[in-house]
Short mmCIF file of C-alpha atoms and ligand atoms in Angstrom, two decimals:
data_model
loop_
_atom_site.label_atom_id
_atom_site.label_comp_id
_atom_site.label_asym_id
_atom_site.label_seq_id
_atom_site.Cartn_x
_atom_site.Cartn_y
_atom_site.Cartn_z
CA UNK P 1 42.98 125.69 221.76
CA UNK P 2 44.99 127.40 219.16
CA UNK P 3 46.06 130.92 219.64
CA UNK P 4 45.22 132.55 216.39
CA UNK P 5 46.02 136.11 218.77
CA UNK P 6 49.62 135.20 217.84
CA UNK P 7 51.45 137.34 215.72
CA UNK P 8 53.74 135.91 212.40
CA UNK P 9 56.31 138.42 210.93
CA UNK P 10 55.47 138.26 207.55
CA UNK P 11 57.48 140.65 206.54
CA UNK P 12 60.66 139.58 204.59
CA UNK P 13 59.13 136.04 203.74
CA UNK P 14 58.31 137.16 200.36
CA UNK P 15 54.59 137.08 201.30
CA UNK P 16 52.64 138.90 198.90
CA UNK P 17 49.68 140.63 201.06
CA UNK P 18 52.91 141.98 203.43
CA UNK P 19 55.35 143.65 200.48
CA UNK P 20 53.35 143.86 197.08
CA UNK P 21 51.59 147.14 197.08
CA UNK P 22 49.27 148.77 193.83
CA UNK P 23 50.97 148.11 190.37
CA UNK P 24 54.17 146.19 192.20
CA UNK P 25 55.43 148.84 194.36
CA UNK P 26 56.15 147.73 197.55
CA UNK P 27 54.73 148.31 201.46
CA UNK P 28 56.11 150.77 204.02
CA UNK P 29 57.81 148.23 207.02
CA UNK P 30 54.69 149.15 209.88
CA UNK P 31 51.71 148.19 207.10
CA UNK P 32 48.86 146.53 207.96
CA UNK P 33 47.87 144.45 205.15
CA UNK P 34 43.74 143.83 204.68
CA UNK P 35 43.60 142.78 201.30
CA UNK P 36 44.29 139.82 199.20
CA UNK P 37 42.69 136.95 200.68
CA UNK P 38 44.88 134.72 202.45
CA UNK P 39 45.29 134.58 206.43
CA UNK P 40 47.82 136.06 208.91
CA UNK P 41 47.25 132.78 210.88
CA UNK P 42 50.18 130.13 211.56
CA UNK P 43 48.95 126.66 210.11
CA UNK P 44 47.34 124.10 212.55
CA UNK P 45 50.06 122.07 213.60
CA UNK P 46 49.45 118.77 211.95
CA UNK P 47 49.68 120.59 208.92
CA UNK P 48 53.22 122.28 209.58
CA UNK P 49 54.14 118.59 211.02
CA UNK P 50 53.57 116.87 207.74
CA UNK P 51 55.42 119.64 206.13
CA UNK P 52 58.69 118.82 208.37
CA UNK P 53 58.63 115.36 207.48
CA UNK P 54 58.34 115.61 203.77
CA UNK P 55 61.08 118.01 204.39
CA UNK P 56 63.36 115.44 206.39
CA UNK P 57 63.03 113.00 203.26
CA UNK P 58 65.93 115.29 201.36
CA UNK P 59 64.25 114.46 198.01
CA UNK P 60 62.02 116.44 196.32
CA UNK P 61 61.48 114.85 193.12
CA UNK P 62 58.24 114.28 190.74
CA UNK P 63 55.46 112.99 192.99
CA UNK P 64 52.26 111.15 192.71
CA UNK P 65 49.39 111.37 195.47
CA UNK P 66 50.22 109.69 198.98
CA UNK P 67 49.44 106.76 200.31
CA UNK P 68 45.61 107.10 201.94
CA UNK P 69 45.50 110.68 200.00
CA UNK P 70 42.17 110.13 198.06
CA UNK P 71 40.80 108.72 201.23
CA UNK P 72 41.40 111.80 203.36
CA UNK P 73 39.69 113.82 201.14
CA UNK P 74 36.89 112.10 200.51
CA UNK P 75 36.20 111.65 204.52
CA UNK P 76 36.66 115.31 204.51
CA UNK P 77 33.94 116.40 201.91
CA UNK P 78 31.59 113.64 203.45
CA UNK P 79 32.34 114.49 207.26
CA UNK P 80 31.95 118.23 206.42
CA UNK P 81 30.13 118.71 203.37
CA UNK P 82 27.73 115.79 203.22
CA UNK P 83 29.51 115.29 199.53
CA UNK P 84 29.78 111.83 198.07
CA UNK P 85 32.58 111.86 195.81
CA UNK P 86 34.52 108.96 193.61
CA UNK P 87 38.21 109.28 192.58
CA UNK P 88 37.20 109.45 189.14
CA UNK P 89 35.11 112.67 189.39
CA UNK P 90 38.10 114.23 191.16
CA UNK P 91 40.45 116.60 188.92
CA UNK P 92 43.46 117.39 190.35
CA UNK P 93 44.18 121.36 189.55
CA UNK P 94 46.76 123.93 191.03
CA UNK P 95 44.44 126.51 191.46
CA UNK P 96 41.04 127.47 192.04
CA UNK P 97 41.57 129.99 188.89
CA UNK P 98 43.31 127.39 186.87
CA UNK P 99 40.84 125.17 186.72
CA UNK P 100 38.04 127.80 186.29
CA UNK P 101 40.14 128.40 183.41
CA UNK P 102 40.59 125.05 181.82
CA UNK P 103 36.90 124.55 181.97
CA UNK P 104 35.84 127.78 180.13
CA UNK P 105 38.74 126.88 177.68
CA UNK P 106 37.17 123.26 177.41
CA UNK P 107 33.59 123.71 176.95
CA UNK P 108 33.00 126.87 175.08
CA UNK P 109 34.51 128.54 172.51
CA UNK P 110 35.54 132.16 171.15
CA UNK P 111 32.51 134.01 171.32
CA UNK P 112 30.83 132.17 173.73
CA UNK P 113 29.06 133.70 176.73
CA UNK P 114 30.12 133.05 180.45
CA UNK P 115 27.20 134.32 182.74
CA UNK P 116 28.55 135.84 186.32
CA UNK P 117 27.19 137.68 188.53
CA UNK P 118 29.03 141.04 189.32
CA UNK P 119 30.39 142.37 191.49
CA UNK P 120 32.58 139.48 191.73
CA UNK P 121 36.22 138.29 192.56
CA UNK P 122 37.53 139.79 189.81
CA UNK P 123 40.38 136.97 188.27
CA UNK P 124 36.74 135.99 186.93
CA UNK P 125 37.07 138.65 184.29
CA UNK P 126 40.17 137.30 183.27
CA UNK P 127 38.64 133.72 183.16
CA UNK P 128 36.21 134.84 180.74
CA UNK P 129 37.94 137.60 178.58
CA UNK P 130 41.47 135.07 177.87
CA UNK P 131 39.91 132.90 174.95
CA UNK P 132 37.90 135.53 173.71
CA UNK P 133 34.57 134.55 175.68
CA UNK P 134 32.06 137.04 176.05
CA UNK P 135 30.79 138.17 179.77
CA UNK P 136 27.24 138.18 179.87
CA UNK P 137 26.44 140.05 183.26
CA UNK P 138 23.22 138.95 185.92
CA UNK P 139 24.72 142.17 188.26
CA UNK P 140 23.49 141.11 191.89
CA UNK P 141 20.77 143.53 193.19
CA UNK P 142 21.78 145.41 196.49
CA UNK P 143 18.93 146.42 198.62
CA UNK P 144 20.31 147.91 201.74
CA UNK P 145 23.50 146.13 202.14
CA UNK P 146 21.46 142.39 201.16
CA UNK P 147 22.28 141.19 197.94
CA UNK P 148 19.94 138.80 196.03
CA UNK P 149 20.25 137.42 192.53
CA UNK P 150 17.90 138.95 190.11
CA UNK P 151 16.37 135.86 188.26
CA UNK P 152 14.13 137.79 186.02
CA UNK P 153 17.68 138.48 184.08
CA UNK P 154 19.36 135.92 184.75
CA UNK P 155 16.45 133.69 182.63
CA UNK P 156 17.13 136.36 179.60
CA UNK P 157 20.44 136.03 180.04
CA UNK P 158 20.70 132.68 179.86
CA UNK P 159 18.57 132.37 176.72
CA UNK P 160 21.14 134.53 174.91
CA UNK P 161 21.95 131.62 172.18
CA UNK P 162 25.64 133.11 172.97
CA UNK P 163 25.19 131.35 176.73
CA UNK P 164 27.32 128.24 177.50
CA UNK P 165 28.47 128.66 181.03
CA UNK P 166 27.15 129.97 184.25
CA UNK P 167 30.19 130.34 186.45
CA UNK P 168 29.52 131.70 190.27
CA UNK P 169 31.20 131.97 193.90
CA UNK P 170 29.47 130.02 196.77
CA UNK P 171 30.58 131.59 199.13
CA UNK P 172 30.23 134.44 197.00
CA UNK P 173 33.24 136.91 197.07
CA UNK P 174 33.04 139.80 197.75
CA UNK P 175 29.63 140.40 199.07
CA UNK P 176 29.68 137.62 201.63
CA UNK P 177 26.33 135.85 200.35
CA UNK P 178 25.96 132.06 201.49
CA UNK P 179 23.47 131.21 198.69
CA UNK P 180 20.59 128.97 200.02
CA UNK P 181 19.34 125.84 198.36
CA UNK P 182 16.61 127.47 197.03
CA UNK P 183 18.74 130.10 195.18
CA UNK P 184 21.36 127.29 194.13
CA UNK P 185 18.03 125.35 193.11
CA UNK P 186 16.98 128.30 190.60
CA UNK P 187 19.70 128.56 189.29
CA UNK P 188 20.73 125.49 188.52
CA UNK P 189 17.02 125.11 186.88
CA UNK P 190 17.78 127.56 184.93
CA UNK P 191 21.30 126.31 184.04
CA UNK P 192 19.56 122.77 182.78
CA UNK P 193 16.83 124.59 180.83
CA UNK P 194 18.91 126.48 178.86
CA UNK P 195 21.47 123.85 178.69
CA UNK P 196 24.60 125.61 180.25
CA UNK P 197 27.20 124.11 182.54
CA UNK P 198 26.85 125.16 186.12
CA UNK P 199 30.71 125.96 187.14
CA UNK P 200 30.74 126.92 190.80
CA UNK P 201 33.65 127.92 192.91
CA UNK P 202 32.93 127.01 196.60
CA UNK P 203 37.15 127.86 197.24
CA UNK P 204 35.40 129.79 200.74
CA UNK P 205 33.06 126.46 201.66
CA UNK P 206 34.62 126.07 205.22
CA UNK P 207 34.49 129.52 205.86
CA UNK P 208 31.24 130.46 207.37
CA UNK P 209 30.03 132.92 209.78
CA UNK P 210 28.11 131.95 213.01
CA UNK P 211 24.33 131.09 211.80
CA UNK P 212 24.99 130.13 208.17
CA UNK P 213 25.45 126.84 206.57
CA UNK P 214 26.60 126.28 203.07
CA UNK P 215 25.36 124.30 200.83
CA UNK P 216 27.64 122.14 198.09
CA UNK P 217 25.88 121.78 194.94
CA UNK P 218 27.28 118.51 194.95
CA UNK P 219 25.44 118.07 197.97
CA UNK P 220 22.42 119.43 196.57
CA UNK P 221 22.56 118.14 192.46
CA UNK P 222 24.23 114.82 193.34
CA UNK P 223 23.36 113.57 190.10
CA UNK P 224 23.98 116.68 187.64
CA UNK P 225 26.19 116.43 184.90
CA UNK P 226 26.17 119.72 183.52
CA UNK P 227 27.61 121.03 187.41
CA UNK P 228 31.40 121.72 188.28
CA UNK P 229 32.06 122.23 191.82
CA UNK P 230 35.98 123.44 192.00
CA UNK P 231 36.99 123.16 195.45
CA UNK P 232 40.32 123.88 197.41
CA UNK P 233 41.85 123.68 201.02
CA UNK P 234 43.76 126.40 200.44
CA UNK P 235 41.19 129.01 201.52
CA UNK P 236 40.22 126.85 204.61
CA UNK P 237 43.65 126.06 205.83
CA UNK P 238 45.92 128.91 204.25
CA UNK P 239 47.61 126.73 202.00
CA UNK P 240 47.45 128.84 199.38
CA UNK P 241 51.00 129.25 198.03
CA UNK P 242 51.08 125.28 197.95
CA UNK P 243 49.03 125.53 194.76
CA UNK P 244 46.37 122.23 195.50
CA UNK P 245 42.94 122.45 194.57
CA UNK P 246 40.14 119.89 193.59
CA UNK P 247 37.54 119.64 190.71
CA UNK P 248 34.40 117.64 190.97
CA UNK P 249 32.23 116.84 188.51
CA UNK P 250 30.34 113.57 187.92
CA UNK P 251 30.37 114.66 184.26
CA UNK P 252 33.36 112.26 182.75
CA UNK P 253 33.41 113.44 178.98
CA UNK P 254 33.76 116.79 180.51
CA UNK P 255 36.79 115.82 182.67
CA UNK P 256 38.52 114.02 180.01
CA UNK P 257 37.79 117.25 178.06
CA UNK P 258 39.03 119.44 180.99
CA UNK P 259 42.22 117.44 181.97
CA UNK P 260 43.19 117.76 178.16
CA UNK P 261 43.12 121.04 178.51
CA UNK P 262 45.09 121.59 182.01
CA UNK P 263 47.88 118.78 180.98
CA UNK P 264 50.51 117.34 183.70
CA UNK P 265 48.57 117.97 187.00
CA UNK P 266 52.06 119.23 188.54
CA UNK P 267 51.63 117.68 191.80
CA UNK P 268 54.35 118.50 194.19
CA UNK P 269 55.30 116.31 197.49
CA UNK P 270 55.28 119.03 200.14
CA UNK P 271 52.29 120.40 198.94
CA UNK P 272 50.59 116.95 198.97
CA UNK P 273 51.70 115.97 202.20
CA UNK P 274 50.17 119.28 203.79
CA UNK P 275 47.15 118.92 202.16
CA UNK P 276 46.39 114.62 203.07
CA UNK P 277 47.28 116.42 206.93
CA UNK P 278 44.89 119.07 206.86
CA UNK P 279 41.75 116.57 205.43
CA UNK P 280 42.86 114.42 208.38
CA UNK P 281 43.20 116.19 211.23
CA UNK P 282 42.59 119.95 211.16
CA UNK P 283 38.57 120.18 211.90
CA UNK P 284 38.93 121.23 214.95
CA UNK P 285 41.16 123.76 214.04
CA UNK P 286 38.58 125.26 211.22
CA UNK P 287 36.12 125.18 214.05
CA UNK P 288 38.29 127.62 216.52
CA UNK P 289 39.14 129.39 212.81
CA UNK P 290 35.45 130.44 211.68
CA UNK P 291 34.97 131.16 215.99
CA UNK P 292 37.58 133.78 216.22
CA UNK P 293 36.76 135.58 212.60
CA UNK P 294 33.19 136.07 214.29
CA UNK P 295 34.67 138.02 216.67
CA UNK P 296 37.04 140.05 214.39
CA UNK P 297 33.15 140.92 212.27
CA UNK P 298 31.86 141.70 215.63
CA UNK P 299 34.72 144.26 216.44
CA UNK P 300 34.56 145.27 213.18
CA UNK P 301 30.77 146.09 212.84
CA UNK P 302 30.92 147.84 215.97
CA UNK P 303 34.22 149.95 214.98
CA UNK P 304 32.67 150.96 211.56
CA UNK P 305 29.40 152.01 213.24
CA UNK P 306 30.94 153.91 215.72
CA UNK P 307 33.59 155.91 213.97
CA UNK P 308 31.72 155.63 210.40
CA UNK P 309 28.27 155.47 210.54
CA UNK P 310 27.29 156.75 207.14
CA UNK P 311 29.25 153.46 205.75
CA UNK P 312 26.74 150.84 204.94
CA UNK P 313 27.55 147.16 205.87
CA UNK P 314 27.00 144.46 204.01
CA UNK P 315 26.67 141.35 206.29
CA UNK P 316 29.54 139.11 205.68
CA UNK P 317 27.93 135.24 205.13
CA UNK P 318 30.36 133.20 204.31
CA UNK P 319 34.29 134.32 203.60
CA UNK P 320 36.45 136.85 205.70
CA UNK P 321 36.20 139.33 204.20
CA UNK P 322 34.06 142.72 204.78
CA UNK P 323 32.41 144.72 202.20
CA UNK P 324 31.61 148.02 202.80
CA UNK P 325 29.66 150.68 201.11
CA UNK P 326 31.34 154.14 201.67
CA UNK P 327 29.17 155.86 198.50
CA UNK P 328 27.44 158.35 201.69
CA UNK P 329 30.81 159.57 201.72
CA UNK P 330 32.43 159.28 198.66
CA UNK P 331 32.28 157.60 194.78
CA UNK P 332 36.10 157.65 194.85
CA UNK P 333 36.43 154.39 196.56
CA UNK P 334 40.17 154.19 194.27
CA UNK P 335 40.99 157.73 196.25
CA UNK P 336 39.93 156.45 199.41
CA UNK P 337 42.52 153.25 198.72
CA UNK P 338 45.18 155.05 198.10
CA UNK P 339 44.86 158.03 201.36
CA UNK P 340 44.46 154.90 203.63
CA UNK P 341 47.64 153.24 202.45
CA UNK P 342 49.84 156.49 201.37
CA UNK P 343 48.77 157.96 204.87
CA UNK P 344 47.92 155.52 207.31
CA UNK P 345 49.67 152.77 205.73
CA UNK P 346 46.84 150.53 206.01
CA UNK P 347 46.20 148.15 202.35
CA UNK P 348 42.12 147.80 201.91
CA UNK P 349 41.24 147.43 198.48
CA UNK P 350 39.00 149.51 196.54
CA UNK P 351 35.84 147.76 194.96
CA UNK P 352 36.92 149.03 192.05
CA UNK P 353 38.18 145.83 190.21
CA UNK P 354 35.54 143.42 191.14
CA UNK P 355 32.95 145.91 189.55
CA UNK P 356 32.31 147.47 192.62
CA UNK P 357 32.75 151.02 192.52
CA UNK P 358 32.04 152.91 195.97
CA UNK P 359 33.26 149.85 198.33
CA UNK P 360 35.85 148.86 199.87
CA UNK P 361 37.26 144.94 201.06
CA UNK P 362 38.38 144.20 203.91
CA UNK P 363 39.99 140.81 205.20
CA UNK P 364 39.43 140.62 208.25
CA UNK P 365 41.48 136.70 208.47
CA UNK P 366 44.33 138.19 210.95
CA UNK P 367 45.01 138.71 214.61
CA UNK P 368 42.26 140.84 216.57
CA UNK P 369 45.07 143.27 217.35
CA UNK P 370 45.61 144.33 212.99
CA UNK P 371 41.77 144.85 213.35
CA UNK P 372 42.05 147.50 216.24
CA UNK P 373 45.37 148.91 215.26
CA UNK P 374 44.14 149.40 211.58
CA UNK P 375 41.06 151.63 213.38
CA UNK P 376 43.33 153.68 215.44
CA UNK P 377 45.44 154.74 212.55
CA UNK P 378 42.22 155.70 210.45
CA UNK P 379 39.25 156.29 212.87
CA UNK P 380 39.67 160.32 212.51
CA UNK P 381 39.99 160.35 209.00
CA UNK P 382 37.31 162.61 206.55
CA UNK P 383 36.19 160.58 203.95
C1 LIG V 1 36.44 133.19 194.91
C2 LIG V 1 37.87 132.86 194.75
N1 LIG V 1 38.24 131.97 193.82
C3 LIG V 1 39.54 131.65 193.62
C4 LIG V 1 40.53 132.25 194.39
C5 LIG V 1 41.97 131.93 194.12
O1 LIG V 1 42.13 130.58 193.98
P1 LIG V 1 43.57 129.96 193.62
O2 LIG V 1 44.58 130.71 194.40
O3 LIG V 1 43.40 128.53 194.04
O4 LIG V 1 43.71 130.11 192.15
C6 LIG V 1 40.17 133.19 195.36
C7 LIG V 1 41.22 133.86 196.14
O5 LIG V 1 41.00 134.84 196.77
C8 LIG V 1 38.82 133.49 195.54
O6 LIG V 1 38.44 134.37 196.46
#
């Protein structure tokens, strides 16, 4: 069993979610950081083991994949994603955002429209705005805390002769869905009628609440070329300062066109070596992972009801993170940021920036104690 109770002092490591506050200013000593999305869990061990020895070697110079590397993560995506996947429809990428990036850069151009579907993780903005691509909205419909993808717009949408890319989150941050095959069906019928590439980041795939399952559309479209699945086990294994991630797409003139774009892949040897370690022999860590983040929602949903109850909950499918509607109390979700860190020196962020206005995100990836210490501090506030 690993003991993901255990407490890491971030602090002083240069770790961003511990000591980078709003517009760079940095975080009293006793925060407790619930915002950007990366876990206050140690590694598994096999992970941190690899790590040593590519340490031991002394030499850190230009790399190229390990020996068996390829293999590992293909038995990964097949052993837990049911994903069939040659090395040749594998782009190496550092970054999840990256490689969104390249592939807006190297299948549109200015003026071209990039459908997502707000509110969304908001580096998507960037994505889309950089080379002068034009965001063409399908906002998510919330009834009651249950979001659902309005289709009816998306089909408009889609027909804009501006439209070249869909680009979505499965898992979707930040409102938690797990999209089911039948959504990922529509909308990739949609994607092939009006001819638009189907660019999907499943960065959150292993992380799944208790009674959901996702679904890879390179599960589900094994076939498609207009679909781009970027992956990553940075999410799933908090890796995510080692800069790895993986594009698939069985679409070659579009890797060709996408690697052009990205350049040298920039592989480096301790990242590698982490990464072949945690497609080997981490599942059962991910398992104990997704086990104890069930219980953080749990304690969560049952501290927000009790000492919040106007607050609205969405329920969290897939990710770790919570998202909250606090719009019964107040529209100044920005204000509410700020009281909770000035005061209580607790870091949620605001909704705000993911086109969210009147939420808040939580992560909830940390020891159960940050959970029920960050409730303390704030339970008596007035919102
Ligand atoms: C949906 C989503 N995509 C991408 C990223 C970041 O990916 P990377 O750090 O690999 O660029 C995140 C990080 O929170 C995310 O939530």
């Amino acid at each position: 069993m690993y003991n993901f109770d255990e407490i890491i002092d971030r602090r002083h490591t240069g770790a961003l979610k511990w000591e980078s506050g709003p517009d760079g200013s940095s975080l009293p000593e006793d925060i407790i950081p619930m915002w950007v999305a990366d876990m206050d869990f140690p590694c598994a061990s096999p992970i941190v083991d690899a790590l040593h020895k590519a340490v031991d070697n002394r030499v850190y110079g230009y790399s190229q994949y390990p020996e068996g590397y390829f293999d590992a993560l293909k038995d990964f995506y097949a052993r837990r994603h049911n994903i069939t996947i040659n090395e040749d429809e594998i782009l190496f990428t550092a970054g999840v955002v990256p490689a969104l990036q390249y592939a807006v850069l190297a299948l549109t151009e200015p003026g071209d429209g990039v459908i997502t579907q707000t509110p969304v993780y908001y580096p998507f903005f960037g994505v889309i705005s950089k080379g002068n691509r034009v965001l063409l909205d399908n906002k998510l419909i919330n009834t009651d805390g249950k979001y659902s993808i309005d289709f009816d717009d998306l089909e408009k949408l889609a027909s804009d002769p501006r439209a070249k890319v869909m680009m979505i989150c499965s898992p979707h941050n930040p409102v938690g869905r797990v999209w089911t095959a039948e959504e990922l069906t529509k909308m990739q019928e949609i994607c092939l009628r009006h001819d638009l590439v189907f660019l999907v980041d499943e960065i959150h795939h292993d992380l799944i609440r208790g009674g959901y399952k996702h679904i890879s559309v390179m599960e589900l479209f094994p076939d498609a070329q207009n679909v781009i699945c970027c992956t990553a086990p940075s999410k799933t294994f908090n890796l995510a300062g080692l800069g790895v991630s993986h594009m698939f797409c069985r679409n070659k003139e579009y890797l060709k066109k996408i690697a052009a774009v990205r350049g040298y892949p920039d592989q480096n040897p301790l990242s590698l070596a982490a990464v072949k370690a945690a497609f080997t022999n981490c599942d059962d860590w991910i398992d104990q992972l997704n086990e104890y983040i069930d219980g953080n929602f749990d304690l969560f949903y049952e501290l927000v009801e009790k000492y919040f109850p106007k607050a609205k909950i969405t329920e969290t499918e897939g990710t770790y993170l919570a998202w909250v509607d606090i719009r019964a109390y107040t529209e100044d979700s920005k204000a509410v940021e700020t009281l909770l860190l000035d005061k209580y020196h607790v870091y949620i962020e605001c909704g705000d920036a993911f086109h969210g206005e009147g939420f808040l995100r939580i992560n909830l990836a940390c020891p159960r104690s940050y959970v029920e210490e960050a409730f303390d501090r704030i339970k008596d506030i007035k919102l």
